[in-house]
CSV table of C-alpha atoms in Angstrom, one decimal:
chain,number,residue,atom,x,y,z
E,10,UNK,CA,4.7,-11.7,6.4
E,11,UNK,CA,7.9,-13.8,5.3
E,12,UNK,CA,9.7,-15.7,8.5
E,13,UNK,CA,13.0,-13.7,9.0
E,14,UNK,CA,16.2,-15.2,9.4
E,15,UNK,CA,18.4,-14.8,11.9
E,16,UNK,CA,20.5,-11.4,11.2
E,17,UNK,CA,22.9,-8.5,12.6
E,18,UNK,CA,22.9,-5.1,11.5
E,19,UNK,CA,25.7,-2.6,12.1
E,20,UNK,CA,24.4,1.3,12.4
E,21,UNK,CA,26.5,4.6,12.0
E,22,UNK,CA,24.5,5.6,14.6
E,23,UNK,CA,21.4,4.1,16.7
E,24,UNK,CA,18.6,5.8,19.1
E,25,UNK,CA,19.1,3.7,21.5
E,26,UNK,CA,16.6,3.8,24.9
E,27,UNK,CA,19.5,6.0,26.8
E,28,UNK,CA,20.1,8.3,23.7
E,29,UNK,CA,22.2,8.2,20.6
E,30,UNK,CA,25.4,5.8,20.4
E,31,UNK,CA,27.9,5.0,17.9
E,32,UNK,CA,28.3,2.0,15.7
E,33,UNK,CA,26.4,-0.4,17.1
E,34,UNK,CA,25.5,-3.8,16.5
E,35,UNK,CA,22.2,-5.3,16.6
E,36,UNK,CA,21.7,-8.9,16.6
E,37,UNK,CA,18.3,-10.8,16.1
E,38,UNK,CA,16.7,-14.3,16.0
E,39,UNK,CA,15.1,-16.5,13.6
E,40,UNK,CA,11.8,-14.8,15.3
E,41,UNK,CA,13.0,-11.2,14.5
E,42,UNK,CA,13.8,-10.6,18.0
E,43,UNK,CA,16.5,-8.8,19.2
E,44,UNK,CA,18.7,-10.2,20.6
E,45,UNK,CA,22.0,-8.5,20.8
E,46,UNK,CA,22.6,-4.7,21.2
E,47,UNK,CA,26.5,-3.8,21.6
E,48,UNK,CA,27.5,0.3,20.8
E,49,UNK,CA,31.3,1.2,20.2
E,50,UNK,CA,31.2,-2.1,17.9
E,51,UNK,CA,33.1,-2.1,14.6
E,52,UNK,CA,31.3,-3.4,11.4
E,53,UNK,CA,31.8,-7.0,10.7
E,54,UNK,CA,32.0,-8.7,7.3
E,55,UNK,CA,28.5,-10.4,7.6
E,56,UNK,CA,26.5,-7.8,9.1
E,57,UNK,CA,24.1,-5.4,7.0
E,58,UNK,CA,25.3,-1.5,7.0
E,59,UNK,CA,22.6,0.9,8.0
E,60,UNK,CA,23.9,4.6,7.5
E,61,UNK,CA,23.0,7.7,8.9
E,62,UNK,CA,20.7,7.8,12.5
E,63,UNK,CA,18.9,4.7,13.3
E,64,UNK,CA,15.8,4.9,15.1
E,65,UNK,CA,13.3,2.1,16.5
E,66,UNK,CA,10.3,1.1,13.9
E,67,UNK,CA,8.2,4.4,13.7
E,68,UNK,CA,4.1,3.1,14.7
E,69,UNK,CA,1.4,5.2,12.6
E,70,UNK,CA,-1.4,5.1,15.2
E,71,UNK,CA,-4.0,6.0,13.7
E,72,UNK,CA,-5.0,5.0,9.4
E,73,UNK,CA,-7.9,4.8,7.3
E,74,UNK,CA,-5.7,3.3,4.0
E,75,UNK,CA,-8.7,4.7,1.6
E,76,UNK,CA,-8.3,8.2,2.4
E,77,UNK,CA,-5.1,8.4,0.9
E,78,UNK,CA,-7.3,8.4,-2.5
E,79,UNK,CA,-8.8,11.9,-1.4
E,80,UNK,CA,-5.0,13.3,-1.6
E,81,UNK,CA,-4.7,16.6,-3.7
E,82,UNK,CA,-8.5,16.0,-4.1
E,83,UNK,CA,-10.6,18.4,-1.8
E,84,UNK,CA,-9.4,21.5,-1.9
E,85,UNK,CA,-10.7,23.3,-4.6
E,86,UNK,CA,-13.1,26.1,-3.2
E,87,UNK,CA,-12.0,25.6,0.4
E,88,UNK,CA,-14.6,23.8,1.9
E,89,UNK,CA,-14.8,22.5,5.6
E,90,UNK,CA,-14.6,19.1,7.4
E,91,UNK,CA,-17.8,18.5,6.4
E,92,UNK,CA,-17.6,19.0,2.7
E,93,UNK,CA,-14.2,17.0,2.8
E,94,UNK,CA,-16.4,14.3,4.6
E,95,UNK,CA,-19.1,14.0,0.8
E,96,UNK,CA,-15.7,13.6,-0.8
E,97,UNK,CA,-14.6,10.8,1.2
E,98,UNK,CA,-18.0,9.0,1.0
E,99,UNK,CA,-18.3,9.0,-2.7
E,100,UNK,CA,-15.0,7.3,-2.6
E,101,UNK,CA,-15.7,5.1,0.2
E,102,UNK,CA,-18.8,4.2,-2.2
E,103,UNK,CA,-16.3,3.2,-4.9
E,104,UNK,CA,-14.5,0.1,-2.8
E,105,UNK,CA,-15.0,-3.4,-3.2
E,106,UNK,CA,-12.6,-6.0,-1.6
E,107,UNK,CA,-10.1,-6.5,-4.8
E,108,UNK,CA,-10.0,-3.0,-5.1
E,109,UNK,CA,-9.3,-2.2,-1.2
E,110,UNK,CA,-6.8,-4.6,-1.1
E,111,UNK,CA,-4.7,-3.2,-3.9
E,112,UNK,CA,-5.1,0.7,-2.6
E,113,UNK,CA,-4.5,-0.4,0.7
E,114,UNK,CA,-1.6,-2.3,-0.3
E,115,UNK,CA,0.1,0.3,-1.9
E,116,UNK,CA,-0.3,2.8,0.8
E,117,UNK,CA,1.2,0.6,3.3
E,118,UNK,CA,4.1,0.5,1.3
E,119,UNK,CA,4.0,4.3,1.0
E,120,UNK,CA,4.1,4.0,4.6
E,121,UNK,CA,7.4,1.4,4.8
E,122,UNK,CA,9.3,3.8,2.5
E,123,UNK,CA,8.5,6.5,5.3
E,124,UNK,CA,9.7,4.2,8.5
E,125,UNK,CA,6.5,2.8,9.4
E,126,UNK,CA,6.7,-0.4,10.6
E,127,UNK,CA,3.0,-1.1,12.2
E,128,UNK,CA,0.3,0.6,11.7
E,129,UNK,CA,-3.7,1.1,13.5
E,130,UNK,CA,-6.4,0.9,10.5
E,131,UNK,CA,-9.7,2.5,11.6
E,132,UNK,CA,-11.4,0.6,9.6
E,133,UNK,CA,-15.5,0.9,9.3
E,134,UNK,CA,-16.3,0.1,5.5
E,135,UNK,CA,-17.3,-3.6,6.4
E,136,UNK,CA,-20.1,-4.1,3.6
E,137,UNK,CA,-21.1,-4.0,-0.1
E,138,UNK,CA,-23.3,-0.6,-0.9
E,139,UNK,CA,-25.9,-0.2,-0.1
E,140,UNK,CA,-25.7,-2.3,3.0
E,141,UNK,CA,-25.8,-6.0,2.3
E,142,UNK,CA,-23.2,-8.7,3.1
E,143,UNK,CA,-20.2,-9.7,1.4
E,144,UNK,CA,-19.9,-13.9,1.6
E,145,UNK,CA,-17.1,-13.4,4.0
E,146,UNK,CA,-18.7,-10.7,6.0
E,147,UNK,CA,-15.1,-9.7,7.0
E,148,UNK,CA,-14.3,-9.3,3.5
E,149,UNK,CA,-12.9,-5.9,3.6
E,150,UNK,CA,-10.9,-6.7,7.0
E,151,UNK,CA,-9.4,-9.4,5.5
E,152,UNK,CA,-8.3,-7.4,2.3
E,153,UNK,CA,-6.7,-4.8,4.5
E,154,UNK,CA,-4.9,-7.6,6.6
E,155,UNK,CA,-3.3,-9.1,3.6
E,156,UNK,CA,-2.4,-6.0,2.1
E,157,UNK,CA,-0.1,-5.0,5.1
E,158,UNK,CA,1.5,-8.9,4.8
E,159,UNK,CA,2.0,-8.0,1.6
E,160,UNK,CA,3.8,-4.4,2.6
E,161,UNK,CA,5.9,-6.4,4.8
E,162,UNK,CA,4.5,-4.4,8.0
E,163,UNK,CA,3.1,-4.9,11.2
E,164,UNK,CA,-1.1,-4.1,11.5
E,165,UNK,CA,-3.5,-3.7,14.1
E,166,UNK,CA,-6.9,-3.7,12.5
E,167,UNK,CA,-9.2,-1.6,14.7
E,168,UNK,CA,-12.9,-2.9,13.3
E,169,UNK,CA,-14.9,-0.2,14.1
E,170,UNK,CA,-18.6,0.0,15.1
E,171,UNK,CA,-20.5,2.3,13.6
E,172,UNK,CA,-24.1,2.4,14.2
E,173,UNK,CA,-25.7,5.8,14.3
E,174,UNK,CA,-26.0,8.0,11.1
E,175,UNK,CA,-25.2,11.3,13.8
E,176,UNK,CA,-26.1,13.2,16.3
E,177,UNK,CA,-27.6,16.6,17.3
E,178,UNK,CA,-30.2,18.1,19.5
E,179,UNK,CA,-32.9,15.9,19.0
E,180,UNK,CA,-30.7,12.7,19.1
E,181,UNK,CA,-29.2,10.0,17.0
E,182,UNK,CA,-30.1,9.7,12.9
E,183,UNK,CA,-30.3,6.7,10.8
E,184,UNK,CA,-27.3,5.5,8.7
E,185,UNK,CA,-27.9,6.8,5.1
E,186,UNK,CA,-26.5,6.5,1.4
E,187,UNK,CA,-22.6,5.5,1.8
E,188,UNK,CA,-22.9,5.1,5.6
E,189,UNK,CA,-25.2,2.0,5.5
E,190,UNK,CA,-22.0,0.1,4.5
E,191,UNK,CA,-20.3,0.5,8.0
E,192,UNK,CA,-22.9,-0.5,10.1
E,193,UNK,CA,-23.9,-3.7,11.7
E,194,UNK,CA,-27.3,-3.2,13.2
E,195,UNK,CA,-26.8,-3.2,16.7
E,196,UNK,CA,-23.9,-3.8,19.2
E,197,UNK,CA,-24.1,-7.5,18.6
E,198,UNK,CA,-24.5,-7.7,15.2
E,199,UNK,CA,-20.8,-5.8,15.6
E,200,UNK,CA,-19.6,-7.9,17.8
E,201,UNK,CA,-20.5,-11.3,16.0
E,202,UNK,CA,-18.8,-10.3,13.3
E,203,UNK,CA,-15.6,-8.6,14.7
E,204,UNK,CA,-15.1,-11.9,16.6
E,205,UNK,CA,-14.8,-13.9,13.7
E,206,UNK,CA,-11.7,-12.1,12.8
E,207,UNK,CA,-8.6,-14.3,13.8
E,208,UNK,CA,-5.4,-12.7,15.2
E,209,UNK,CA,-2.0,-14.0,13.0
E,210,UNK,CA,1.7,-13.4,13.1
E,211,UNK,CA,2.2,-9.3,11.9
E,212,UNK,CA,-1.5,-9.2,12.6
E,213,UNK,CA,-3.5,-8.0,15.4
E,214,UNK,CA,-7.3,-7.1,16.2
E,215,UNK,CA,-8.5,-4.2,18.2
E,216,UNK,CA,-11.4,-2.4,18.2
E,217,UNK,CA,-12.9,1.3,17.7
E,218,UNK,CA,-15.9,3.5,18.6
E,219,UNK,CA,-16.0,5.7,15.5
E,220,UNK,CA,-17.2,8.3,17.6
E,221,UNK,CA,-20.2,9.1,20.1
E,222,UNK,CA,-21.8,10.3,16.6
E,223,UNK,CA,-22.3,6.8,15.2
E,224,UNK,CA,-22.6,4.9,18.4
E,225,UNK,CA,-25.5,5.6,20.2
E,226,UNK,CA,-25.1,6.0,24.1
E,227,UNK,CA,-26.7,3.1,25.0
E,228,UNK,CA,-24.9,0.7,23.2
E,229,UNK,CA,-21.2,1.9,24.6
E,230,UNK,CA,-21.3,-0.2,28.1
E,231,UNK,CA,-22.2,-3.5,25.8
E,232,UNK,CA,-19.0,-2.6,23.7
E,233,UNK,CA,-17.1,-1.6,26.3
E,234,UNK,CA,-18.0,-5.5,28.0
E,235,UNK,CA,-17.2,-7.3,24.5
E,236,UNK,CA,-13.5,-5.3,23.9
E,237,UNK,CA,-12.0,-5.2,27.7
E,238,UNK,CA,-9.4,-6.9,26.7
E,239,UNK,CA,-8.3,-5.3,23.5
E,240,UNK,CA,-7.2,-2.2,22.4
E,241,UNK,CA,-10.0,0.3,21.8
E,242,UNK,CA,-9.5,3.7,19.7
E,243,UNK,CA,-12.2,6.7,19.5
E,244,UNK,CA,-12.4,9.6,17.5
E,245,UNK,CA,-13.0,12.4,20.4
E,246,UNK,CA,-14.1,16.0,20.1
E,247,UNK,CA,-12.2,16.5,16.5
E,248,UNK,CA,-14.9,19.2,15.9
E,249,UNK,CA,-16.7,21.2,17.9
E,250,UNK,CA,-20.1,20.5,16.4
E,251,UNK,CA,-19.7,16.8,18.3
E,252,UNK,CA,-19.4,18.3,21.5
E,253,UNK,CA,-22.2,20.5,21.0
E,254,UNK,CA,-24.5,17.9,19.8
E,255,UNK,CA,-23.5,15.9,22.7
E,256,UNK,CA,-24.1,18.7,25.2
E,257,UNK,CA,-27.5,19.3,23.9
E,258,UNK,CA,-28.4,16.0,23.7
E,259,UNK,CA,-27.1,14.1,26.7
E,260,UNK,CA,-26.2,17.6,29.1
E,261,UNK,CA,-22.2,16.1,28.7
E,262,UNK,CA,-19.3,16.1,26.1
E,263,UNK,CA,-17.9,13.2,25.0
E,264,UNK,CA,-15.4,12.6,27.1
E,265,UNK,CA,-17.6,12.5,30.3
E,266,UNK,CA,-20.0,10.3,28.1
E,267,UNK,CA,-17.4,7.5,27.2
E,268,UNK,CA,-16.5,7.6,31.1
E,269,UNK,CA,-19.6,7.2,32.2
E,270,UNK,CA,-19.7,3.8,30.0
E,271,UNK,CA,-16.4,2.7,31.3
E,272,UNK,CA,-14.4,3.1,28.2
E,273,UNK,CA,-11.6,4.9,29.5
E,274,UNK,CA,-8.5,3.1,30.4
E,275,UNK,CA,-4.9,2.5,29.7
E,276,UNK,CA,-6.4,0.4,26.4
E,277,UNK,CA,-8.2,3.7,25.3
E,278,UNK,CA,-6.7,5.9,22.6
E,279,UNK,CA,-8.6,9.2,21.7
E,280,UNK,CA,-7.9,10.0,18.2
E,281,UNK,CA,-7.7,13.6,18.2
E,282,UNK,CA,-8.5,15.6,21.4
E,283,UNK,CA,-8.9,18.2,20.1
E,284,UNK,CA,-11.7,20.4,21.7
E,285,UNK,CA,-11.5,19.6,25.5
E,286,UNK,CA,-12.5,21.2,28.4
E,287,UNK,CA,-10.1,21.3,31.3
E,288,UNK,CA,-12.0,18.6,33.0
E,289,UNK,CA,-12.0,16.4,30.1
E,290,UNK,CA,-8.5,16.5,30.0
E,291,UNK,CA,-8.6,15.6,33.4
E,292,UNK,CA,-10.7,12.4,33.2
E,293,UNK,CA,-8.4,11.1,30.3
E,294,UNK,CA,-5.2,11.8,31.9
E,295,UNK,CA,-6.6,10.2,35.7
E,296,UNK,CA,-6.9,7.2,33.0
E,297,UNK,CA,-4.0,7.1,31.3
E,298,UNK,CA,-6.2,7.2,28.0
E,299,UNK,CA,-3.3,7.5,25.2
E,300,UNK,CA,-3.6,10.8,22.7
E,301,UNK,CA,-3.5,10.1,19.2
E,302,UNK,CA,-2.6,13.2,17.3
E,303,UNK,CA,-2.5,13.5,13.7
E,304,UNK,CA,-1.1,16.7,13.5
E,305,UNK,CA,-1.3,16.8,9.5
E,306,UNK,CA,-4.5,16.0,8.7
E,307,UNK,CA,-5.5,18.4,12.2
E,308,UNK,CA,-4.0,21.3,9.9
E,309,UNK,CA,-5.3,20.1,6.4
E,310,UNK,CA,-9.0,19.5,7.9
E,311,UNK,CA,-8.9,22.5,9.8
E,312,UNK,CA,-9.8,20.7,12.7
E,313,UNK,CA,-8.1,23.0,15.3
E,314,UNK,CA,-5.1,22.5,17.9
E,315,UNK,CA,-5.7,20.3,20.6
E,316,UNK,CA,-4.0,20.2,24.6
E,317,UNK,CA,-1.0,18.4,24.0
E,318,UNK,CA,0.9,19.2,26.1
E,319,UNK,CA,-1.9,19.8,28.6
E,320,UNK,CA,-2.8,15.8,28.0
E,321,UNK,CA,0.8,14.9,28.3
E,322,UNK,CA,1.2,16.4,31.9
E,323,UNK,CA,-1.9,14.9,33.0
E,324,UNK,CA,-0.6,11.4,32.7
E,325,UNK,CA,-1.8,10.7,29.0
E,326,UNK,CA,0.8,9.0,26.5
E,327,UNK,CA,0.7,11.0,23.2
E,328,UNK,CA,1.2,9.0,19.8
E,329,UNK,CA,1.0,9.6,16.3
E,330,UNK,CA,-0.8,9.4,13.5
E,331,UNK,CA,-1.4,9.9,9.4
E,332,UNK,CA,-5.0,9.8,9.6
E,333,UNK,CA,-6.9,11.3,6.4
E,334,UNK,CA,-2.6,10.4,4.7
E,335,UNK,CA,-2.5,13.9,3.1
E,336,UNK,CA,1.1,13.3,4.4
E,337,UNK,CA,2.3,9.7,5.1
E,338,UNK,CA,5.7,11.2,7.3
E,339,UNK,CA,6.7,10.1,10.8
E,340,UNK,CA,9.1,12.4,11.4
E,341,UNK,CA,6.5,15.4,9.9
E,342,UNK,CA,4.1,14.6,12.2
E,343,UNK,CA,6.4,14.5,15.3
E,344,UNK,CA,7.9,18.2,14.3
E,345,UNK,CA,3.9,19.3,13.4
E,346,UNK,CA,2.9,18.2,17.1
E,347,UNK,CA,5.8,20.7,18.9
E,348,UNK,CA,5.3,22.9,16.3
E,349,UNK,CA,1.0,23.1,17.1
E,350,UNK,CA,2.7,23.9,20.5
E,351,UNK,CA,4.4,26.6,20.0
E,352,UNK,CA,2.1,28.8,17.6
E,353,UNK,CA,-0.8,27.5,20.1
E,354,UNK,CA,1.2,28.8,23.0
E,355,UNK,CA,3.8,30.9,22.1
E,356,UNK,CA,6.3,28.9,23.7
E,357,UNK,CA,9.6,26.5,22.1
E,358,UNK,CA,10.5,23.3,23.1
E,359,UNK,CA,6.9,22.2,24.4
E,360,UNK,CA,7.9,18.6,23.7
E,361,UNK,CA,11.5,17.6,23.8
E,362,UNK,CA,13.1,15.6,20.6
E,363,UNK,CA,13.1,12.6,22.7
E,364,UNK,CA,9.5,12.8,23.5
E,365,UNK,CA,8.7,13.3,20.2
E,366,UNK,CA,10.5,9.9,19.3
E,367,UNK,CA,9.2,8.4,22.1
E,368,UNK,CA,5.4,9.6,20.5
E,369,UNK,CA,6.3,8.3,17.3
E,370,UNK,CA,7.8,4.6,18.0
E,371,UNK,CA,7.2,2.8,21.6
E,372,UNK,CA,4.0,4.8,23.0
E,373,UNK,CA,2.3,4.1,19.3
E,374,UNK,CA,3.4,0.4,19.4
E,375,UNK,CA,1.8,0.2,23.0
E,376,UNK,CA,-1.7,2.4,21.9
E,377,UNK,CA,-1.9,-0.4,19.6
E,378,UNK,CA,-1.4,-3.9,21.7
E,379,UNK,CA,2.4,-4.4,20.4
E,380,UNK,CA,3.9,-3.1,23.9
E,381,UNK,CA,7.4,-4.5,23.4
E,382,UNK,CA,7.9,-2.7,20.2
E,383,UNK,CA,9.4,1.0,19.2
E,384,UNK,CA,12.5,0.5,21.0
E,385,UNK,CA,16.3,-0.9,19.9
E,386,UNK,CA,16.5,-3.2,23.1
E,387,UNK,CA,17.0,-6.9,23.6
E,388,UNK,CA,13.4,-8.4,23.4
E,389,UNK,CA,11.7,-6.1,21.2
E,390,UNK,CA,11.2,-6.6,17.5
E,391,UNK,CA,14.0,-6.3,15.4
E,392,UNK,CA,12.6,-3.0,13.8
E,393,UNK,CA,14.8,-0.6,12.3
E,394,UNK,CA,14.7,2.6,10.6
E,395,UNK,CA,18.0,4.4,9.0
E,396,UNK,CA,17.2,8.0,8.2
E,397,UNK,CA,20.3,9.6,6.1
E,398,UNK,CA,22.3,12.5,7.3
E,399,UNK,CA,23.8,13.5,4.2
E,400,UNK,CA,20.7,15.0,2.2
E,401,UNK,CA,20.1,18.4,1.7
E,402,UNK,CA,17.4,18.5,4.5
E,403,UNK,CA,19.6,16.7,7.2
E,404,UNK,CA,23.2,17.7,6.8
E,405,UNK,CA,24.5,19.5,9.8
E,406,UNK,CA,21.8,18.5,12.2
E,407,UNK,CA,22.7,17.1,15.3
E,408,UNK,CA,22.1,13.6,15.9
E,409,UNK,CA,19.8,14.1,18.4
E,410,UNK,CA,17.8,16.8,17.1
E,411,UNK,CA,17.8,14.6,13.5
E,412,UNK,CA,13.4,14.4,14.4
E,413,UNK,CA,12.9,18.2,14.1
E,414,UNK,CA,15.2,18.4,10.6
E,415,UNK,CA,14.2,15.2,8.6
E,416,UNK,CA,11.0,13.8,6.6
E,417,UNK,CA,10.1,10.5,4.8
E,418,UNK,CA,12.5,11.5,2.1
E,419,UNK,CA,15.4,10.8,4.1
E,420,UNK,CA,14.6,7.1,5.1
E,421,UNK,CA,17.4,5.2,3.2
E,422,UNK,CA,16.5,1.7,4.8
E,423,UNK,CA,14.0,0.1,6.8
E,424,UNK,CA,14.0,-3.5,8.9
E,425,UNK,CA,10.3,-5.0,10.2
E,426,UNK,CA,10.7,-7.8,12.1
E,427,UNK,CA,14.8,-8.8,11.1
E,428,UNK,CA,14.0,-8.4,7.6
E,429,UNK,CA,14.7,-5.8,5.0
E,430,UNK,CA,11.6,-4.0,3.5
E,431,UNK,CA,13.3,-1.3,2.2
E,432,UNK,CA,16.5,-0.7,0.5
E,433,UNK,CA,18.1,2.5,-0.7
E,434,UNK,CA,14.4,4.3,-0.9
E,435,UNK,CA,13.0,1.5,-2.7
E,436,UNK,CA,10.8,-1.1,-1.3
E,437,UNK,CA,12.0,-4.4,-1.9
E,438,UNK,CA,8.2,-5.9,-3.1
E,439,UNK,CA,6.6,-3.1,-4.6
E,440,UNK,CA,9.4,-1.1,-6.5
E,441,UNK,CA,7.6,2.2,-7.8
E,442,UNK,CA,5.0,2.7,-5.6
E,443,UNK,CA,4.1,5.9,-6.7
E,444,UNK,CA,3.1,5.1,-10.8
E,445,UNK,CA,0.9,2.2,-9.6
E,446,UNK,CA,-0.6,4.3,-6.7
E,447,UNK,CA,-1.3,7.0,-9.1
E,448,UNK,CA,-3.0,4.3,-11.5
E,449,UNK,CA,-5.3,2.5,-9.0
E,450,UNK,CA,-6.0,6.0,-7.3
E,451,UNK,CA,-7.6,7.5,-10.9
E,452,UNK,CA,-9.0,3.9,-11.9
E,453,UNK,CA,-11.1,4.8,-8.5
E,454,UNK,CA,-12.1,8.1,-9.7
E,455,UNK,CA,-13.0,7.4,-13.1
E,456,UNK,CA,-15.1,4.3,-12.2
């Protein structure tokens, strides 16, 4: 990421931690930190103009970047979860470093234009097919690392072990045909390599349990002992055919399995939630586990509704995020989760417009190890997103309501770190992202 320069903006209007205020300043550092925040303030001849509502940096908490290449793809016939899943492995199979790095690229800047400013990559395909070793055996990590620099936003690359081809009754199966590129052998062949990746300014390193599918039982406590001082992400209970695999095999769900290893814990985020039991949602609120929801890929997957609000009350932080990208929208995945609310319940105003900013900047910054970021305060990052008012989505919508009337198409400018990615809708390094993502997307296909 370029250094920013020292800078003040001037917004119409800012979401600021005590609610909406009028024209205010923010000033930040040479280190994109803010800090100066002054409302009631009246634009000054040096300071950059940001229309409309300004909210903090949106976080997208939960990303694999190669999945955006299934868009529009997988629906012909219907299909389930797991037919989308042969889909995504034939394209996963399609992948090479170069290539990653220029998809991967490109959707990060899709996610800019929408108000992203940091994003959590899931990422598991570490290795050439059919399962050998790249030179750099972070290869792929490192391609996905420089294409967010490039994007000019934030990442926290979640290396994911994967180890286990699945499970059912009779207990875990080899990895097979595109899966043999994700695994490492063993917990330690995971960990030997995830250690070699070096953390760098706009760059962070977590770590992931793909799910209690692909990491076999007995290897959780030894990941849990390498990662206890990272963030960790899981996918949990996103179908129901995981938690009845791990029933029958190990007499528990998932939840109660990743417990029992001691991987639940303020660091924890479970991706999903969806299928829980009223004691699971128990043990991961008592642990103030954060819930990831990806409300648009939930609905597109036909994955089901999970306890948000349920989670929530228990003590769990809920964040966002874009998952499978068959919609790369902040403020569509805020309105989706209250919306999931109220055709699960019945019931309006499940989650309040504040909590759903709240889901969709700080607690997703925190989920992923940037805990002073997704706020306009003195300190954080100087990350700002101006979504317009005047469109023909937004006009007339309160202010503070602006979360449950916009979309992506209504972010006129965003600001990572005291520097201006994007400018009028356009991103300032990329230009038209959408005829070069449509070029690299087919090249994949047609390979």
């Amino acid at each position: 990421m370029s250094v920013a320069v020292a800078a003040e903006f001037w917004c119409e209007r800012a979401w600021l931690p005590g609610g909406v205020a009028e024209r205010v300043s923010v000033g930040c550092d040479e280190a994109g930190v803010i800090t100066s925040v002054a409302p009631g303030v009246d634009p000054g001849q040096d300071m950059s103009r940001l229309s409309g509502v300004v909210f903090p940096g949106f976080a997208n908490g939960h990303s694999h970047a190669f999945h955006r290449g299934l868009r529009g793809r997988t629906h012909a016939g219907g299909g389930t979860f797991w037919t989308w899943r042969d889909a995504m492995y034939r394209l996963a199979g399609r992948l090479d470093p170069d290539t990653y790095h220029r998809l991967a690229g490109l959707v990060y800047a899709e996610m800019a234009l929408a108000g992203f400013v940091v994003v959590g990559e899931f990422h598991y395909l570490h290795h050439p097919p059919g399962g050998g070793r790249y030179a750099d055996p972070n290869a792929m990590g490192e391609a996905l690392l420089a294409a967010a620099a490039h994007a000019g936003i934030r990442i926290t690359l979640l290396d994911t072990c994967y180890l286990a081809g699945g499970l059912d009754g009779s207990g875990y199966q080899p990895l097979s045909g595109p899966q043999v590129r994700f695994g490492d052998g063993d917990v330690a062949g995971w960990a030997a390599r995830w250690s070699a990746l070096a953390e760098r300014p706009g760059a962070r390193v977590g770590a992931a349990v793909h799910s209690v599918r692909a990491v076999p039982a007995e290897a959780l406590p030894g990941f849990a002992a390498a990662t206890r001082d990272r963030p960790v992400h899981v996918h949990l209970s996103e179908q129901p055919a995981e938690n009845e695999a791990c029933q029958a095999f190990h007499g528990c769900s998932p939840t109660e399995l990743l417990a029992g290893a001691g991987l639940l814990g303020p660091r924890t985020t479970a991706v999903h939630a969806t299928h829980l039991s009223d004691k699971d949602v128990e043990l991961l609120g008592a642990a103030s586990v954060t819930a990831c929801f990806c409300p648009t890929t939930e609905a597109d997957l036909a994955d089901g509704i999970g306890p948000a609000r349920e989670l929530a009350d228990a003590g769990c932080p809920i964040s966002l995020g874009s998952d499978q990208h068959a919609v790369i929208d902040p403020l569509a995945e805020a309105r989706a989760l209250e919306h999931g609310e109220r055709l699960r319940t019945g019931q309006r105003g499940r989650f309040s417009p504040a909590e759903l900013v709240a889901a969709a900047t700080e607690r997703g910054h925190r989920s992923l190890g940037w805990p002073d970021g997704g706020r306009i305060a003195i300190g954080a990052p100087c990350d700002l997103v101006a979504v317009r008012t005047d469109t023909a989505r937004t006009a007339g919508a309160s202010a503070d309501q602006l979360v449950l009337a916009g979309s992506a198409a209504d972010v006129d400018s965003v600001v990572v770190g005291g520097r201006m990615v994007v400018s009028g809708g356009v991103h300032r390094s990329f230009g038209s992202v959408g005829a070069e993502l449509a070029r690299v997307i087919e090249g994949l296909w047609s390979a």
